[in-house]
XYZ file of C-alpha atoms in Angstrom:
238
model
C 154.467 165.751 151.587
C 155.433 168.845 149.600
C 153.001 171.550 148.500
C 153.922 174.296 145.980
C 154.945 177.907 146.505
C 152.213 180.053 148.095
C 149.978 176.994 148.160
C 147.388 178.782 150.308
C 146.352 182.340 149.264
C 146.251 183.676 152.830
C 148.840 184.835 155.308
C 149.925 181.841 157.341
C 149.471 183.930 160.501
C 145.757 184.287 159.747
C 145.002 180.601 159.184
C 146.786 179.075 162.184
C 143.833 176.793 163.126
C 143.701 175.386 159.581
C 147.442 174.744 159.558
C 147.174 173.100 162.974
C 144.514 170.744 161.594
C 146.837 169.797 158.717
C 149.658 169.167 161.166
C 147.526 166.942 163.411
C 146.122 165.020 160.445
C 149.482 164.461 158.775
C 151.227 163.471 162.007
C 148.475 160.930 162.667
C 149.476 159.315 159.377
C 153.181 159.422 160.151
C 153.841 162.189 157.614
C 155.463 165.614 157.634
C 154.362 168.490 155.404
C 156.396 171.180 153.637
C 154.290 173.900 152.042
C 154.874 177.262 150.461
C 153.242 180.085 152.430
C 153.244 183.863 152.688
C 153.706 185.073 156.233
C 153.981 188.244 158.257
C 157.038 188.683 160.467
C 156.882 188.959 164.238
C 157.025 192.751 164.015
C 153.798 192.806 161.994
C 155.441 194.802 159.196
C 157.738 192.469 157.244
C 156.403 190.001 154.687
C 158.171 186.769 153.769
C 157.827 184.225 150.988
C 158.455 181.072 152.998
C 158.343 177.321 153.278
C 156.516 176.079 156.353
C 157.542 172.747 157.851
C 154.744 171.042 159.779
C 156.489 168.255 161.640
C 156.594 167.489 165.359
C 157.013 171.261 165.643
C 156.829 174.236 163.297
C 159.720 175.781 161.352
C 160.120 178.227 158.475
C 162.580 178.814 155.673
C 162.386 182.360 154.296
C 163.324 183.011 150.683
C 166.671 184.793 150.423
C 167.042 185.538 146.695
C 164.033 187.700 145.858
C 162.921 188.502 142.297
C 163.225 192.233 141.441
C 160.005 193.954 140.296
C 158.033 190.904 141.384
C 158.859 190.416 145.061
C 160.505 193.776 145.667
C 160.929 197.083 143.846
C 164.566 198.232 143.562
C 163.554 201.876 143.146
C 164.384 205.071 145.091
C 162.115 206.450 147.795
C 160.683 209.182 145.551
C 159.310 206.549 143.168
C 157.655 204.774 146.075
C 156.125 208.098 147.132
C 154.781 208.569 143.609
C 153.277 205.070 143.679
C 151.438 205.931 146.869
C 150.192 209.209 145.368
C 148.872 207.289 142.360
C 147.083 204.881 144.722
C 149.486 202.133 143.732
C 150.720 200.928 147.108
C 153.341 198.225 147.031
C 154.932 196.257 149.864
C 158.222 194.487 149.364
C 158.936 191.025 150.599
C 161.847 190.908 153.009
C 164.751 188.585 152.216
C 165.452 185.781 154.656
C 168.606 185.931 156.725
C 171.802 184.177 155.703
C 172.781 180.945 157.414
C 169.295 179.483 157.830
C 169.503 175.832 158.940
C 168.079 172.895 156.982
C 164.472 171.984 157.619
C 163.909 168.631 159.343
C 161.183 166.580 157.659
C 160.617 162.898 156.988
C 163.621 162.037 159.128
C 165.889 163.969 156.765
C 167.692 167.288 156.726
C 166.189 169.218 153.826
C 167.798 172.051 151.831
C 164.827 174.160 150.681
C 164.602 176.675 147.858
C 161.754 178.760 146.504
C 161.137 179.428 142.818
C 164.220 180.732 140.985
C 166.496 180.381 143.991
C 167.435 177.060 142.414
C 169.155 178.998 139.622
C 171.910 180.062 142.031
C 173.717 176.892 143.000
C 176.646 178.695 144.608
C 174.310 180.463 147.055
C 172.968 177.100 148.251
C 176.240 175.266 148.800
C 176.531 175.817 152.556
C 172.937 174.713 153.145
C 173.238 171.699 150.846
C 176.405 170.525 152.600
C 174.355 170.102 155.792
C 171.412 168.405 154.071
C 170.423 165.026 152.653
C 167.583 166.054 150.331
C 166.696 169.075 148.170
C 163.190 170.532 147.951
C 162.094 173.268 145.558
C 158.618 174.810 145.614
C 157.622 177.145 142.822
C 154.732 178.929 141.151
C 155.277 178.756 137.396
C 151.657 179.517 136.491
C 152.672 182.919 135.111
C 154.685 181.107 132.394
C 151.424 179.803 130.933
C 152.090 177.021 128.454
C 155.430 178.390 127.291
C 158.705 176.423 127.276
C 159.855 178.422 130.331
C 158.228 175.841 132.614
C 160.527 173.152 131.250
C 163.549 175.440 131.318
C 162.976 175.901 135.042
C 162.732 172.120 135.419
C 166.120 171.760 133.715
C 167.599 174.229 136.195
C 166.323 172.074 139.055
C 167.815 168.977 137.448
C 171.200 170.696 137.319
C 171.046 171.485 141.044
C 170.408 167.820 141.869
C 173.183 166.646 139.552
C 175.893 168.991 140.792
C 175.418 168.086 144.471
C 174.408 164.414 144.132
C 171.084 164.689 145.991
C 167.484 163.776 145.259
C 165.272 166.792 144.660
C 161.521 167.018 145.249
C 159.916 169.711 143.121
C 156.330 170.938 143.627
C 154.950 173.577 141.274
C 151.694 175.475 140.743
C 151.223 174.710 137.031
C 154.936 174.117 136.883
C 156.473 170.724 136.339
C 156.226 168.803 139.611
C 158.799 166.033 139.655
C 161.069 163.752 141.625
C 164.610 164.242 140.377
C 167.352 161.716 141.055
C 170.919 162.467 142.204
C 172.215 162.215 138.624
C 169.685 164.757 137.369
C 167.373 162.082 136.004
C 163.582 162.423 136.139
C 162.423 159.615 138.425
C 158.762 160.680 138.241
C 156.815 163.576 136.714
C 153.276 164.739 137.522
C 150.806 165.458 134.708
C 150.484 169.130 133.861
C 147.592 171.586 134.199
C 145.477 169.495 136.547
C 145.406 168.543 140.203
C 147.540 165.485 140.875
C 149.418 163.625 143.585
C 152.907 162.457 142.680
C 154.272 159.596 144.764
C 157.762 158.185 144.836
C 160.723 157.100 146.910
C 163.859 159.073 147.655
C 167.027 158.079 149.458
C 168.813 160.511 151.798
C 172.352 161.155 150.594
C 175.319 162.793 152.292
C 178.878 163.631 151.333
C 180.240 166.515 149.297
C 180.437 166.557 145.528
C 183.322 168.452 143.866
C 181.009 171.388 143.195
C 179.743 171.464 146.789
C 183.360 171.611 147.971
C 184.696 174.236 145.581
C 181.737 176.117 144.130
C 182.445 178.231 141.053
C 186.104 178.938 141.855
C 187.654 176.381 139.455
C 185.619 177.782 136.554
C 186.423 181.369 137.555
C 190.164 180.628 137.807
C 190.168 178.815 134.462
C 188.349 181.749 132.857
C 190.878 184.192 134.302
C 193.758 182.018 133.120
C 192.245 181.831 129.633
C 191.757 185.611 129.578
C 195.365 186.164 130.684
C 196.665 183.767 128.026
C 194.547 185.469 125.354
C 195.824 188.914 126.384
C 199.410 187.647 126.274
C 198.894 186.202 122.802
C 197.583 189.522 121.531
C 200.631 191.367 122.867
C 203.059 188.721 121.563
C 201.361 187.082 118.540
C 204.506 185.240 117.571
C 205.152 183.613 120.947
């Protein structure tokens, strides 16, 4: 079962009994749960936008690619001091560490992503290579009823297509969907109301050409085209 990004508006650390009840209930039904949560780090100071896996144990994936001016402020210290003086305190999320392992859920190795992390396929290649299923949780409510919700869905479809994996997508007022390994929409939840989307996915392994090479072929072709164009300008008759 997959719940959206920040599905519960409380720090996960502060609702441990509630999460334990969900874990016991889901395990009794032979199910695992992946849900988007906000959590406080072990040091009590760092905040993470995370996916919590409630399985036989507990595991987290922490978002690595944070959104500037939404999840962190890329501003100098003096601006932060001014914000505090103006009674506008702001705490950044902390980016997750590199090399996080896949989450284990439903008997599969899952490559998770949160919100617009799915726009950066090259950053996910190492994780995807060790996984059999993709999961994206997102909160697209701030898009309202604009086409941006569907643009984000198309981005998710591209991620599934380029690596040949099923992708489960759960969104708060986004487009929740089950996406097939060819980028096709296997099932789509109705929008703007509570719904449960059910479907079947198949774990898939192996490396697609993109998973093996990433963006390098495109980069090299672009460089070759730029070099050829520069040569033609210097020697128009050649």
